Every structure is written in structure tokens, then in C-alpha cells.
XYZ file of C-alpha atoms in Angstrom:
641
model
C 0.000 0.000 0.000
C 1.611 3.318 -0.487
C 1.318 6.260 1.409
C -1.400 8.686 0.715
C -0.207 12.963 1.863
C -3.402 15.153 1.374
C -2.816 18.633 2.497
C -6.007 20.319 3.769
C -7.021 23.977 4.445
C -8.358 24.548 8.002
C -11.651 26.168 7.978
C -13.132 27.008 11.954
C -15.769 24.580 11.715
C -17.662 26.313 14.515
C -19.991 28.912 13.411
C -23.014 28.572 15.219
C -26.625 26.942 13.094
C -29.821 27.146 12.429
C -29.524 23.253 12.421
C -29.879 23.117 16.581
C -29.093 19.497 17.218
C -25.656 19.418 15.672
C -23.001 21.428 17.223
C -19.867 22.321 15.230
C -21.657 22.420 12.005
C -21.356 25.148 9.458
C -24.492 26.732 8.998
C -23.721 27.213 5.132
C -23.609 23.234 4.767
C -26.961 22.593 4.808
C -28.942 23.608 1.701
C -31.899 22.414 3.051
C -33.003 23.690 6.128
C -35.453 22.224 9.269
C -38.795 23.263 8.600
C -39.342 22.896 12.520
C -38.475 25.810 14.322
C -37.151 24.850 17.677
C -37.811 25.553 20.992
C -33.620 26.160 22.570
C -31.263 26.006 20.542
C -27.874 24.287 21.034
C -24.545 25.626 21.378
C -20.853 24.523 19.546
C -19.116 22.503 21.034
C -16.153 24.544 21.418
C -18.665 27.078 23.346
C -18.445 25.007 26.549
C -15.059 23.435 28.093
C -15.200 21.035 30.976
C -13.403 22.152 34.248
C -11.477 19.485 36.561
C -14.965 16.986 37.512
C -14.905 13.063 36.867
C -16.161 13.857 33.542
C -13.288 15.800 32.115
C -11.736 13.027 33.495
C -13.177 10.868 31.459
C -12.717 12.511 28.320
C -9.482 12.821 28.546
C -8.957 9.045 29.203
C -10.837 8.939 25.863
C -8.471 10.842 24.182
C -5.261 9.328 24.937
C -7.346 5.998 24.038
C -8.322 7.343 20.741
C -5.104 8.543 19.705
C -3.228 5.042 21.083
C -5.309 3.309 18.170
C -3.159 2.373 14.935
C -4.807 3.358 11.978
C -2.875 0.656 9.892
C -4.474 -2.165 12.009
C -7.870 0.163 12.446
C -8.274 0.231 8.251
C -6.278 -3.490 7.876
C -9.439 -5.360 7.051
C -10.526 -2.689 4.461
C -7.286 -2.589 2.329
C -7.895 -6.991 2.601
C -11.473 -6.260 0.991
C -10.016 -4.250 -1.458
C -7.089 -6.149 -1.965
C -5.333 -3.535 -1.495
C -1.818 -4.664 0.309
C 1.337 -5.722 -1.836
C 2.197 -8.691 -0.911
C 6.135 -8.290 -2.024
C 6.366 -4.992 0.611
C 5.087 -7.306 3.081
C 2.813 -4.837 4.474
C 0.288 -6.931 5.359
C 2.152 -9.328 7.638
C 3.258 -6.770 9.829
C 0.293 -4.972 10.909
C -0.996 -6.209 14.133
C -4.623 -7.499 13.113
C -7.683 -6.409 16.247
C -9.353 -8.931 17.337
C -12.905 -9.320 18.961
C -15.463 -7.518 16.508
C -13.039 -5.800 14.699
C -11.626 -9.816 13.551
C -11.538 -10.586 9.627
C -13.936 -13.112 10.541
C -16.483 -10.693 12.372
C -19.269 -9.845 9.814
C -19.442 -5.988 11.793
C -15.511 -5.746 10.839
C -15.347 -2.113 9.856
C -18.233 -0.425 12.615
C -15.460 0.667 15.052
C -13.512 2.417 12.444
C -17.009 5.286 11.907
C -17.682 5.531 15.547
C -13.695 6.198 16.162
C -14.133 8.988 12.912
C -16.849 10.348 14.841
C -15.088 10.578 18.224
C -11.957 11.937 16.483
C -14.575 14.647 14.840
C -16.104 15.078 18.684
C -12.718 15.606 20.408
C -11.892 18.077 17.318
C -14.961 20.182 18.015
C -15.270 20.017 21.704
C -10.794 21.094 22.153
C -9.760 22.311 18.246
C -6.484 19.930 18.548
C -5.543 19.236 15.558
C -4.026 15.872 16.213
C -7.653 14.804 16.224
C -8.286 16.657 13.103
C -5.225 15.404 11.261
C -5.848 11.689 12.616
C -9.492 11.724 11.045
C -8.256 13.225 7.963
C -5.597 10.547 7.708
C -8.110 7.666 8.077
C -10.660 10.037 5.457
C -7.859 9.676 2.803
C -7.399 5.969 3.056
C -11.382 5.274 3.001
C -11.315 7.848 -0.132
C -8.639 5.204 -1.933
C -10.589 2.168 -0.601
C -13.779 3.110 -2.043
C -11.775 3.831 -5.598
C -10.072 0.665 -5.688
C -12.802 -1.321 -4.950
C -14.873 0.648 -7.834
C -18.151 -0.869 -7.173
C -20.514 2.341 -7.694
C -19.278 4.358 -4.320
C -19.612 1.475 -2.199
C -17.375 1.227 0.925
C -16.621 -0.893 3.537
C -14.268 -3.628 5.287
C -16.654 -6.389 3.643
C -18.108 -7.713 0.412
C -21.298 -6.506 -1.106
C -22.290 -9.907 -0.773
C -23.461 -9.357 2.838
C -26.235 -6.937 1.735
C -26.625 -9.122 -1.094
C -27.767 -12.248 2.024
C -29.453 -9.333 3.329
C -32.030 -8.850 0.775
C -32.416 -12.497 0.194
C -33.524 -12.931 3.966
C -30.159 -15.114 4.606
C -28.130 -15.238 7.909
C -25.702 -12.238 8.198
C -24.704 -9.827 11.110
C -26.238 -6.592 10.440
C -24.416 -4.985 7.668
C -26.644 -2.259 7.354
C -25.896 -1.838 11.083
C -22.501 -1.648 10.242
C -22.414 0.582 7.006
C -24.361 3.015 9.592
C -21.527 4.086 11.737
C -19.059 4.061 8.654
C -20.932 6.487 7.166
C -21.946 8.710 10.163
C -18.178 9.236 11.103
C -17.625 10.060 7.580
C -20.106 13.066 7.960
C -19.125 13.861 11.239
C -15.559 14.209 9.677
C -17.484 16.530 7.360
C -19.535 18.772 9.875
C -16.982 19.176 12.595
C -13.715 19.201 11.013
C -14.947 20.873 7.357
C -13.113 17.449 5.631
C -14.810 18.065 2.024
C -13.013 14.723 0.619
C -15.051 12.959 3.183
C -18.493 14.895 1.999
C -17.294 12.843 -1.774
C -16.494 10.039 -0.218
C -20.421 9.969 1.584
C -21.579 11.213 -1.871
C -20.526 8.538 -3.643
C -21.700 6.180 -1.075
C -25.403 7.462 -1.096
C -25.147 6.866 -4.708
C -23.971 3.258 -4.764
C -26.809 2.686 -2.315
C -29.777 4.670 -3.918
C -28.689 2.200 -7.082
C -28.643 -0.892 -5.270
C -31.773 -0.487 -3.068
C -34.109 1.679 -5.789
C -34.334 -2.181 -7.916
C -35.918 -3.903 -4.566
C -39.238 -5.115 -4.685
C -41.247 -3.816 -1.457
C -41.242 -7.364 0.153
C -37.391 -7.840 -0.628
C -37.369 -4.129 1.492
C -39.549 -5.867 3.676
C -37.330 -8.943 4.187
C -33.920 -6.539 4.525
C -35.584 -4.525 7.454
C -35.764 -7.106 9.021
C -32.151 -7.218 9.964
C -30.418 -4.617 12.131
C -29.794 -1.496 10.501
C -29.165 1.109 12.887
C -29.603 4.572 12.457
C -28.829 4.824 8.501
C -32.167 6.729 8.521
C -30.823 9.403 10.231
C -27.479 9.243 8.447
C -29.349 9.644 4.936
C -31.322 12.320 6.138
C -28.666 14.441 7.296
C -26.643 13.709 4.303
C -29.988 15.156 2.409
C -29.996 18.159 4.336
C -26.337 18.772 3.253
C -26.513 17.701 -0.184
C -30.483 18.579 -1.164
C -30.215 15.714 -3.676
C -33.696 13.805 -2.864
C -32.026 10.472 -3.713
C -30.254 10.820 -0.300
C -33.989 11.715 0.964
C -35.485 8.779 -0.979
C -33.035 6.427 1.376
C -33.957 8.221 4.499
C -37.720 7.198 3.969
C -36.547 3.646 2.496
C -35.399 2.501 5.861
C -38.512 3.824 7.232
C -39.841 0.429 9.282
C -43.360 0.361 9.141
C -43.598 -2.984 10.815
C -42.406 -1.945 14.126
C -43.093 2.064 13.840
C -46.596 1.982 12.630
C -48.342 0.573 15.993
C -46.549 3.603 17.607
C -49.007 5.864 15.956
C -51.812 4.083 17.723
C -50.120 4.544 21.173
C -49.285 0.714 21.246
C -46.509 -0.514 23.143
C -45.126 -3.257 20.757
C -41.517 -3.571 22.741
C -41.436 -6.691 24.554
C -38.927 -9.077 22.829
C -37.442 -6.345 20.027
C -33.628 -5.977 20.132
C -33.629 -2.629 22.324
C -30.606 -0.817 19.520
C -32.109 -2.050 16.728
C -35.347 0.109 17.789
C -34.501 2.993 19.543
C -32.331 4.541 16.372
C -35.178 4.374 13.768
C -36.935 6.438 15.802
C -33.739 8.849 15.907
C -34.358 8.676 11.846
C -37.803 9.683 12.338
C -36.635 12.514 14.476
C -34.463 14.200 11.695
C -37.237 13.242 8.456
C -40.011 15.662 10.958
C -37.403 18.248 11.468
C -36.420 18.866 7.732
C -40.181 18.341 6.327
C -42.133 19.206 9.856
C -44.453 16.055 8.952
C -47.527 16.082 11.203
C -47.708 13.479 13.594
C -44.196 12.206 13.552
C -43.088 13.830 16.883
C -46.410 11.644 18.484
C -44.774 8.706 17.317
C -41.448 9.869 19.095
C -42.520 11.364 22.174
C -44.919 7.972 22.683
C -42.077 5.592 22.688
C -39.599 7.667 24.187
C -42.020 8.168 27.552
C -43.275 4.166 27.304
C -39.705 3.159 27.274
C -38.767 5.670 30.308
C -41.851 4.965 32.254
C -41.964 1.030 31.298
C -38.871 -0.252 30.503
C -35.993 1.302 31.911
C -34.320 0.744 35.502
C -33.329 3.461 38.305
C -30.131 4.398 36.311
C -32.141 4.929 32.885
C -30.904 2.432 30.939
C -32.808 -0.321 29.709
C -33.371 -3.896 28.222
C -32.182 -7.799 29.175
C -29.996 -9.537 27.034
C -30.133 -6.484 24.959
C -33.780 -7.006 24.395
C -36.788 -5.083 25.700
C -38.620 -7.160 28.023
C -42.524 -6.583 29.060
C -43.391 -3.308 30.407
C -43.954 -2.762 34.158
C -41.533 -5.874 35.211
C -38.205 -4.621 36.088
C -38.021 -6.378 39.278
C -38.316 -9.649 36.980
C -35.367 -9.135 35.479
C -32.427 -8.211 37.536
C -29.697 -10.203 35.408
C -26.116 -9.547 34.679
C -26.528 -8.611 31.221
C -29.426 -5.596 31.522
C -28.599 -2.046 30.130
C -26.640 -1.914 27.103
C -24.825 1.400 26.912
C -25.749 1.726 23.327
C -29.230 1.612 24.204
C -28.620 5.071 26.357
C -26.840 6.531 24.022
C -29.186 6.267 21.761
C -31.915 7.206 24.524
C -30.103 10.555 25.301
C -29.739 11.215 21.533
C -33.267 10.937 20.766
C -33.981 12.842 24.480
C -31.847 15.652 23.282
C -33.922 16.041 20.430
C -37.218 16.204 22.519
C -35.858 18.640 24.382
C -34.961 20.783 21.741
C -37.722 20.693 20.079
C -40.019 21.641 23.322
C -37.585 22.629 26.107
C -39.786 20.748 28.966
C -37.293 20.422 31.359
C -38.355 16.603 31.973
C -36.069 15.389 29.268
C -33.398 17.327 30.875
C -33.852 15.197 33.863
C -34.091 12.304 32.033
C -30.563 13.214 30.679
C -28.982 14.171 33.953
C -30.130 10.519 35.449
C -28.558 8.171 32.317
C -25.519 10.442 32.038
C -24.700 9.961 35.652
C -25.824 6.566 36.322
C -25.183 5.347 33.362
C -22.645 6.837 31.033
C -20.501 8.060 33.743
C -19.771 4.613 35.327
C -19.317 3.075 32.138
C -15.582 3.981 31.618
C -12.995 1.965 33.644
C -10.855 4.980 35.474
C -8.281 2.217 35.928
C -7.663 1.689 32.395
C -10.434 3.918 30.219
C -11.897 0.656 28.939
C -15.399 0.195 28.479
C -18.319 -1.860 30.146
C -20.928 -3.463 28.028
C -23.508 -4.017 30.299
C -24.734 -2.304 33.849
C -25.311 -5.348 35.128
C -28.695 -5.224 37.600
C -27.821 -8.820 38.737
C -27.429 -8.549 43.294
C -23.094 -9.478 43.147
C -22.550 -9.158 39.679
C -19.844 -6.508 38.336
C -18.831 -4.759 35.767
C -16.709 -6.636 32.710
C -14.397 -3.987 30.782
C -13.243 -4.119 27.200
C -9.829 -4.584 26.370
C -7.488 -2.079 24.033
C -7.216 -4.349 20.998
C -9.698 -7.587 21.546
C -12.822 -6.251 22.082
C -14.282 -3.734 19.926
C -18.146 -4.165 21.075
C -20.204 -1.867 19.689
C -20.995 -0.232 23.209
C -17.072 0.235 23.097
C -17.771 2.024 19.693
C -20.275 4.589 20.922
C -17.970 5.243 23.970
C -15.290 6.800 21.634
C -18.281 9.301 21.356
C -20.135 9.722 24.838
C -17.159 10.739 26.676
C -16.366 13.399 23.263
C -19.855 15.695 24.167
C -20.193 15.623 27.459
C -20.362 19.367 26.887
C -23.531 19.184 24.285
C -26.303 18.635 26.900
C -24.831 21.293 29.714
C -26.375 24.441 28.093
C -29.119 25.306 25.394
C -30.134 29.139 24.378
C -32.962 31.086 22.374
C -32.329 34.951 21.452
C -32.182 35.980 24.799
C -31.969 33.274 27.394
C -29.609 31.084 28.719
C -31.118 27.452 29.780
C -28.622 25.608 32.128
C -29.764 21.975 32.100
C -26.568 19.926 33.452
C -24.259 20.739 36.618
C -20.771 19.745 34.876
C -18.247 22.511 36.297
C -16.975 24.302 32.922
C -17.116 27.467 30.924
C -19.358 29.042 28.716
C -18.475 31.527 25.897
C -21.904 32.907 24.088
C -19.637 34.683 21.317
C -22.625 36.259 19.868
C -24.089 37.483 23.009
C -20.061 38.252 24.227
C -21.206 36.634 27.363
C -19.467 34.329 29.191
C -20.256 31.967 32.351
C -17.908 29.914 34.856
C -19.940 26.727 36.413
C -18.360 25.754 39.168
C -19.841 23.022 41.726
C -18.714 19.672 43.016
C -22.414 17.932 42.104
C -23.255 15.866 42.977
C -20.597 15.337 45.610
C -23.280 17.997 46.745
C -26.284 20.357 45.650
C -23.970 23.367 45.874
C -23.056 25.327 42.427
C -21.810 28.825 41.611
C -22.490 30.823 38.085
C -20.042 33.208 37.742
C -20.603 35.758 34.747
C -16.634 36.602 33.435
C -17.816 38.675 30.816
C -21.236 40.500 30.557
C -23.537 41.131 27.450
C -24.503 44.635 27.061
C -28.533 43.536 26.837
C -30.445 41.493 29.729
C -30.873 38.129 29.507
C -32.672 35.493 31.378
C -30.568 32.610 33.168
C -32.845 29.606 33.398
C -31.733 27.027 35.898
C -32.764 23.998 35.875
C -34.896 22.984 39.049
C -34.614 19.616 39.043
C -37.472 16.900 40.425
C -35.552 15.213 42.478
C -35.005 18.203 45.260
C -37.638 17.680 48.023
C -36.722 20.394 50.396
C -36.326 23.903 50.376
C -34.073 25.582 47.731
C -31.507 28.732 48.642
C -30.622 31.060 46.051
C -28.748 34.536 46.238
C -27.446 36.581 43.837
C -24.086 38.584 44.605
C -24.720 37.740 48.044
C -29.171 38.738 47.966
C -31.003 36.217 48.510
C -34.061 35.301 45.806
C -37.101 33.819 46.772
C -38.382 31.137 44.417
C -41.826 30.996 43.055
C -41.145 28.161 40.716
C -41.771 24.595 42.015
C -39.294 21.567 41.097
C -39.308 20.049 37.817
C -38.922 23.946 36.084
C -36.707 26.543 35.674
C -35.271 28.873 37.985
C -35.890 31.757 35.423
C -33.452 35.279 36.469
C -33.830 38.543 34.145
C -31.722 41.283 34.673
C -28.683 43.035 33.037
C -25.401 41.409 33.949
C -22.320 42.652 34.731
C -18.915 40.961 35.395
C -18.133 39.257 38.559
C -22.333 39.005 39.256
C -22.649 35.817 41.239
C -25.364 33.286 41.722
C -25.342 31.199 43.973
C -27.443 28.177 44.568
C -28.061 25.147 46.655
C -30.441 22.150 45.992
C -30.365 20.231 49.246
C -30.089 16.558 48.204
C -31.425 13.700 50.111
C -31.831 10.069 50.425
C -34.744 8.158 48.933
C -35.742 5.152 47.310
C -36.705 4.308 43.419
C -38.800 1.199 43.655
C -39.331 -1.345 40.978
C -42.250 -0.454 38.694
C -43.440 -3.727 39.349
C -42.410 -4.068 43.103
C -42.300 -1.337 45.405
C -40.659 -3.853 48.208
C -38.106 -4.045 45.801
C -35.978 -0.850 44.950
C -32.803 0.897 44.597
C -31.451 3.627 46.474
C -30.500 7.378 45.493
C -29.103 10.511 47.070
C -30.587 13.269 44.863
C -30.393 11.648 40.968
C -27.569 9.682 41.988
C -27.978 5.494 42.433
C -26.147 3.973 45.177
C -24.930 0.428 45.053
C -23.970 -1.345 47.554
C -20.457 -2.774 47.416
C -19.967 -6.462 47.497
C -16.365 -7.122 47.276
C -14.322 -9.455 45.328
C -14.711 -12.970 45.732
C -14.837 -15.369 43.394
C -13.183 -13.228 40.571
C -9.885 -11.295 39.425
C -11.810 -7.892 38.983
C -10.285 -7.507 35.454
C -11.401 -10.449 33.093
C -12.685 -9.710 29.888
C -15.869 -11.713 28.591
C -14.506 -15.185 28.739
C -13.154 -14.965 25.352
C -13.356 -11.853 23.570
C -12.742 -13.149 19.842
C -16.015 -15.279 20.532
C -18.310 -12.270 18.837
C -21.463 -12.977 21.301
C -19.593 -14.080 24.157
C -19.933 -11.179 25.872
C -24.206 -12.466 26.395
C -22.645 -15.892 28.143
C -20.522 -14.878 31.171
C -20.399 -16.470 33.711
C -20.427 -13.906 36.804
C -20.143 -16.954 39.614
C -22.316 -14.869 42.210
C -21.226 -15.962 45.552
C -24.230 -17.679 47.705
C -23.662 -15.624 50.714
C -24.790 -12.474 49.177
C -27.801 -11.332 51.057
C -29.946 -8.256 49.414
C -32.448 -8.081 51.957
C -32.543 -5.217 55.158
C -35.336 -3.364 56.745
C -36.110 0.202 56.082
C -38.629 2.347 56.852
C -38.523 4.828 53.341
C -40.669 7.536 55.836
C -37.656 7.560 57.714
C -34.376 6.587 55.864
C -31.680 8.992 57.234
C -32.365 6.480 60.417
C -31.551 3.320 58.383
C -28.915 4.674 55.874
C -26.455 7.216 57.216
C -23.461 8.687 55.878
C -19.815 8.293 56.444
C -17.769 10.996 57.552
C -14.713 12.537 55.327
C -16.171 10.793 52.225
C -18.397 12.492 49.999
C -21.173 10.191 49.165
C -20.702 7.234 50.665
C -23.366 5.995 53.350
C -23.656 2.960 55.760
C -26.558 0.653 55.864
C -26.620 0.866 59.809
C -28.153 -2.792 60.740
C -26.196 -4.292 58.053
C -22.892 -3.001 58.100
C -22.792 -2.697 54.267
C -21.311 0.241 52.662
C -23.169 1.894 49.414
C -22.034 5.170 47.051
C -22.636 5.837 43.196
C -23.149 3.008 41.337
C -20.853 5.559 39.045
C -17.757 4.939 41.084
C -18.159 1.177 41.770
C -15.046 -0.409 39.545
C -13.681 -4.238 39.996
C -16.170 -5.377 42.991
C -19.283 -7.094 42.912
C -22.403 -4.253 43.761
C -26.235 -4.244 44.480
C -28.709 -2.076 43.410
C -31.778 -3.560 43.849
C -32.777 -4.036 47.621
C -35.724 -6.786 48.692
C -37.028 -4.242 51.637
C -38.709 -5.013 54.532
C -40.885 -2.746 57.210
């Protein structure tokens, strides 16, 4: 293979859209604009940076992970589909081949590679390094020659056409759809954040090898193909059509519409039980984008229906969801308490499609929504040992949590990692023309640049309820400063400004609205007192978890029975990861009295560390189920008065 050198000319990809969902996209990219005019609008990534918290923390372990990556062995299994290495260089022999999904004999070979162009594209946006920049452009410029060698109408990726080919004919195959999904997202993303214009041809010419293959299909071979997983190429098509304005792209978007499974929605039927949980949740993220662009009536019913059954129904105390990554019967969490419940794709698809929502209506209960999965969920997920990545959150009394490894792995919940811990900063602060919405308590900075007005968050949340907003530089007109007044606080709020206290009129589960004209150095100050409390099972109020404000405690468990750092009994089995074996030890016992009328008696907390409590009669020690790493943990309680 020879070496490819493309020099590029850096545009600042971060002038602020009319397209609200997408930060770091060039308003002049889209020629076709949403028809739906949005409630908040979003800001740019590069707006908000992330102060010293667990979550910068995080990201940063992301980086160094992302960068560690070799794009030789990351793009090995395309240049073998496109026979692309020289045999007398010996090129191929050398590379160090990934194992685990990423394996030349995984049929998803090729998925990891989009979701690592899209965290690349994230990191880019959210720090404007440009070693992430020049990385993604690297990998861009290799895809480009990939899809020209192979020569097969635009088509690209690490496998044969024949895949989709089994596809259509309704024979076995391992979601290639699924797959060509995240190749071509991160292609885009490279597009939108980082202004890479070869990869905009490269996703041209893919939308046109597809439009050509899928326009000869009979509507029960479309039927058939649907069938299989196919992630969120909806979306994907559609955004490329908002770019582009060529309605082929469009006519995709509306071919992977799934009227099977999206059609009883409209009807307010709950069809989940026994659907693969991330094959549903993204077509309705491609619904999402089709009512935007063309403001279709009815369309946001079919969202906002599933997104509240699956919140209300089918998702445990932490917000994620599903068993064996399927969706199990509403209403019967406590019936399924195994070590393989919430996928973290699954909630990051959830807070995608809640971040819509919320956009398009600013009720502040998606906003809560998002606070509990990012904390419970996302947070946790990430190894701070090694910046690995957990599968599952298991819900399973002793189980623990069962990392990825660097080069063996490659799950798909490892591949939407290399994004969630990229935009942390996306869901901290929203804006119309003259307010400022503060959904998230992250500490980090805000710089409006059109407004010239710029905020410093500063809190240890949840740690505690306390937070400062500190304005460094003022706008010259008033504007309001929403806060967000979460449902969770119980008990009596404090709020001063420069030192003045505020009365509040608002109750929880709103905004904390403030007008006024701000100068530097104003102050707010604010304090949500946070207490204990129990989430019981939708099924089974004696059985429940416990919180302290949004955050799930678990209660820790120890170590026996296991080395704390196994991977999935063998990673380069491809559905291992469903068949571990978490050897619960007997002895575990879940059960304890508590009265919930009077927890603080039952459940107290240790003193000199931050959120960590006793279980008094039992001697057991709980904290966030976010900071629980290579020990067995409960989170489900059998409670008795």
C-alpha cells in the first residue's frame, strides 16, 4: 500500500446553526433547512469546556485511548477487501490485526472504524487539537482510496457486497446495514466538525452506490432486509440530504422507514417486549431528523410515545434499559435483575433521541431524564483504571462490571464510547435569542460569542447540591438565566445573587428563570439540598434501589470469586460477551429493613467521604453506582418494614 499525503485547508468549523441538534456544524452546509423551528437552541461545542470533575476526566482518558489506536491495524481489514496490500512490501504481515469484533472473521468488521471517525470529529470540536483533526483526515484519505479501488458504484466498507446481497435475500448475516451506519456517520461527522470536504465525496458517492442498489428492490425484498439490524442509517441519509439537497439521499432516508415496528406507535401501542432494544430505539432517531427537515404532522407523536413508554416502562433506576439487549414486558423490572441488563448503546441512543425532545419543546423533563442516564449510566461506564469500556450495567445482586480490552474487544458499546465521553459538553447548556437554559451541573465554561457573554460553572455535584455561576464577561442587553430545578429536590431551595437572597416561586421540575442586566463578577449562587430516597421497581415497590438526589447507590460487594479484570470469557467469541459467567457468591444477602418515611435512620453517611453511606443494621457500605469499579455491587434491595 503506499502512502497517501493530502494537504487540507483549516476552515473554523464552529460557526453557530440554524440546524440546533448538531453542534460544530457550518451553517452554510446545509442547503436544506429544518422546517421545525425549535424551541432552545444548542450551542458549539467549542462554546463550553469542561473544568477538573470526573467527567473531564473521562474525556481525557478517551483521548489518549483514541489517539493510542493504529490506523494501519484500524483500516487493515478494508485494504484486505479491497485487496489492497502488496504482498512483495510485506505490508500486510506486519500490521498487528484487532481482534474481537473488529476480527476478519467478524461480519461488523469495519463499525469501530465510523464511531472512532466520529469521536476523532467530537474531540476536534469540543478542544480544536488538531491531532484529532489530522488523525481523522488521515483515516478520510485511506477510506477515499478504498472506495476507488474497490470501484463498485461508491460502495465502501471492510466487507463484500455480498453481505447486503444475504441481506435482501432474507439469509443469515450480522447486520451490515448496522454496520455501514456508523461508517458512514463518522464520515459526515468528519465533514460537519472538522470541514473534511473529501469525506463529503467520499459519503456522496456512497449514497449513490446505495440509492442504485436499493431503488431495484421489490417492497417485500425491502420488507425482508428490514428485518435485519440497521441502525440509524435513517438518520445518516437524512442528514446527508440536508447537506446535499439531492432527494435520492432523501429517498433512502424514507426507504429505511420500518413500518412494521413504527406503525403501531401511531396508535399509542406498546409493541416492545422481545425487540432488540438498539435495533429500535435509532429508527426512531431517523424519524426525528425526516419531521425536522419536512415538519411532517404526527411524527413527533410517534417519538414522544415511545420515548415516555420506554422511560416509564422499561428502563431501571439508572435509565438504561433492556435484558440480554432485548426489551422485556413493560412494568416488570423487578423480573429481570440479570447480569446482562442495560446496554450502553441503548442510552446513548436514549439521550440522543432525548436531546432532540428537548430541543424541540424545552420541557425540562427530558433534561432530567438526561442528567439521570448520564450519571448513572454513562458516567460509570468507563474503567478509570484503564479507560476501557463496560458493556452491560449489570442489575444482577453481586454481579460486576466486565471492561473491554485495548485491541480484543471492539463491542459496539465500546464504539459509541469513543463518542459519549467526546460531548459531554452538548447537553450542559441550550439558548434562544435571549436566554440562557442551564440543564446539566458539569463545572466548565461558557463563551456565548454572539451574546459576548461568558459563564464559569463551578460546583462539586453531585458530591453535593452546591453550584456557583459566575458571569466573566457581561452582554450589554439582559438576559434570562434559566436554571434547571430539578425533580428530584424535596426540600427547600436557597438562592442569592451577589450575596441577595431570591425567593423562588417556581416549584421543582422547572426553571429557575433570572432577568436582569449582567455585569462581570455578578454571582449566583445556589443550593439544591439533596437527600436520600428510594426508586422502587415499577413492578415491586418492596423491591428498589437507592438514590441521594439523581444519583444510584450500590452497595459494594467485594471481590470474591473473581480477578476484577477479566474480559468476557473470550473476547474473539463475537457474542460471548451475552454468556458470562459472573459466579455470584451464595452468601450475598440483598435483603434489610427500612422504613422509606424515615431513611436517614436506616442509611447514614460516612464521615470525610463524599457520598458514601452505611446501611446501619447491616454493616454494608453503598455510594454511586458511578464509582463502583472491579467489585461485585447491588442495586436492587428486597425491603422489609
Amino acid at each position: 500500500m503506499k502512502k497517501l499525503l493530502i494537504i487540507y485547508v483549516l476552515v473554523s468549523p464552529f460557526v453557530i446553526n440554524a440546524q440546533s441538534h448538531y453542534p460544530g456544524q457550518h451553517a452554510d452546509k446545509f442547503t436544506v433547512p429544518d422546517q421545525l423551528k425549535p424551541a432552545v437552541y444548542s450551542f458549539d461545542l467549542k462554546d463550553i469546556k469542561l473544568l477538573n470533575s470526573r467527567f473531564r476526566d473521562n474525556m481525557v482518558r478517551e483521548q489518549q485511548w483514541l489517539l493510542r489506536i493504529s490506523t494501519q491495524s484500524l483500516l487493515h481489514s478494508f485494504y484486505t477487501n479491497a485487496g489492497m496490500y502488496d504482498a512483495n512490501e510485506g505490508g500486510y504481515d506486519e500490521i498487528k490485526k484487532y481482534a474481537g469484533w473488529e476480527s476478519l472473521d467478524c461480519e461488523l468488521r469495519g463499525h469501530s472504524t465510523g464511531h472512532i471517525l466520529s469521536g476523532l470529529a467530537l474531540m476536534y470540536a469540543a478542544t480544536g487539537d488538531e491531532v484529532y483533526k489530522l488523525k481523522g483526515d488521515t483515516i478520510i484519505a485511506a477510506l477515499a482510496a478504498v472506495q476507488q479501488t474497490l470501484n463498485q458504484d461508491g460502495y465502501l466498507s471492510a466487507f463484500p457486497q455480498e453481505f447486503i446481497n444475504r441481506n435482501i435475500r432474507g439469509e443469515k448475516v450480522w447486520a451490515p446495514w448496522y454496520t455501514l451506519h456508523k461508517i458512514l456517520a463518522g464520515i459526515l461527522d468528519q465533514y460537519l466538525y472538522c470541514s473534511n470536504r473529501q469525506a463529503l465525496s467520499v459519503a456522496k458517492g456512497f449514497s449513490a452506490w446505495a440509492f442504485k442498489k436499493l431503488q431495484l428492490l421489490t417492497q417485500q425484498q425491502r420488507a425482508v432486509m428490514l428485518r435485519n439490524e440497521f441502525g440509524g442509517i435513517n438518520e445518516t441519509f437524512y442528514n446527508l440530504y440536508a447537506i446535499t439537497g439531492n432527494r435520492n439521499d432523501q429517498w433512502l432516508g424514507d426507504f429505511f422507514y420500518d413500518n412494521r415496528m413504527l406503525d403501531p406507535l401511531k396508535n399509542g401501542i406498546d409493541n416492545l417486549k422481545g425487540t432488540h432494544a438498539n435495533t429500535y430505539i435509532p429508527k426512531l432517531l431517523g424519524v426525528m431528523r425526516d419531521y425536522e427537515i419536512e415538519n411532517k404532522a404526527g411524527q413527533d407523536t410517534i417519538t414522544k410515545f415511545f420515548w415516555q413508554t420506554v422511560v416509564d416502562h422499561h428502563s431501571f433506576a439508572t435509565g438504561s434499559n433492556s435484558d440480554r439487549e432485548h426489551f422485556f414486558e413493560p412494568d416488570a423490572i423487578s423480573q429481570h435483575l440479570t447480569g446482562y441488563t442495560g446496554e450502553s448503546c441503548n442510552v446513548y441512543n436514549m439521550l440522543k433521541l432525548t436531546r432532540h425532545l428537548y430541543i424541540h419543546s424545552g420541557d425540562v423533563k427530558y433534561a432530567d431524564y438526561y442528567e439521570k442516564a448520564l450519571f448513572n449510566h454513562i458516567l460509570g461506564q468507563q474503567d478509570p483504571a484503564t479507560g476501557m469500556i463496560a458493556y452491560f450495567l449489570p442489575m444482577l445482586p453481586g454481579a460486576h462490571k466486565v471492561y473491554s480490552t485495548p485491541d480484543s474487544s471492539f463491542w459496539c458499546c465500546v464504539g459509541t464510547g469513543f463518542e459519549n465521553h467526546a460531548k459531554y459538553g452538548e447537553g450542559i447548556y441550550y439558548h434562544t435569542n435571549d436566554a440562557l437554559f442551564i440543564n446539566l451541573f458539569i463545572p466548565s465554561t461558557l463563551n456565548w460569542e454572539e451574546k459576548k457573554f461568558k459563564l464559569i460553572q463551578q460546583t462539586k455535584f453531585p458530591e453535593n447540591g452546591n453550584m456557583s455561576f459566575t458571569v466573566d464577561e457581561a452582554p450589554v442587553s439582559p438576559i434570562t438565566i434559566n436554571i434547571r430545578y430539578p425533580s428530584w429536590v424535596k426540600a427547600d431551595v436557597e438562592i442569592s445573587i451577589n450575596g441577595k437572597s431570591l425567593k423562588i416561586k417556581q416549584p421543582p421540575g422547572s426553571y429557575i428563570a433570572i432577568n436582569r442586566s449582567w455585569k462581570k463578577d455578578d454571582r449566583i449562587e445556589l443550593r439544591y439540598p439533596m437527600q436520600l430516597h428510594i426508586v422502587p421497581a415499577n413492578d415491586n415497590p418492596s423491591i428498589a434501589a437507592i438514590a441521594y438526589g439523581p444519583v444510584i447507590l450500590a452497595g459494594e460487594m467485594g471481590t470474591g470469586s473473581f480477578s476484577g479484570r477479566e474480559p468476557y470469557s473470550d473476547p474473539t467469541k463475537h457474542n460471548d460477551y451475552i454468556t458470562y459467567n459472573y459466579t455470584v457468591p451464595g452468601n450475598i444477602d440483598t435483603t434489610f429493613t427500612l422504613d422509606a418515611k424515615k431513611i436517614d435512620n436506616y442509611i447514614q453517611p460516612l464521615q470525610g467521604r463524599p457520598l458514601t453511606f452505611k446501611i446501619v443494621n447491616e454493616n454494608i457500605i453503598v455510594k454511586p453506582l458511578y464509582d463502583v469499579h472491579h467489585e461485585r455491587y447491588v442495586v436492587y434491595w428486597r425491603l422489609k418494614k
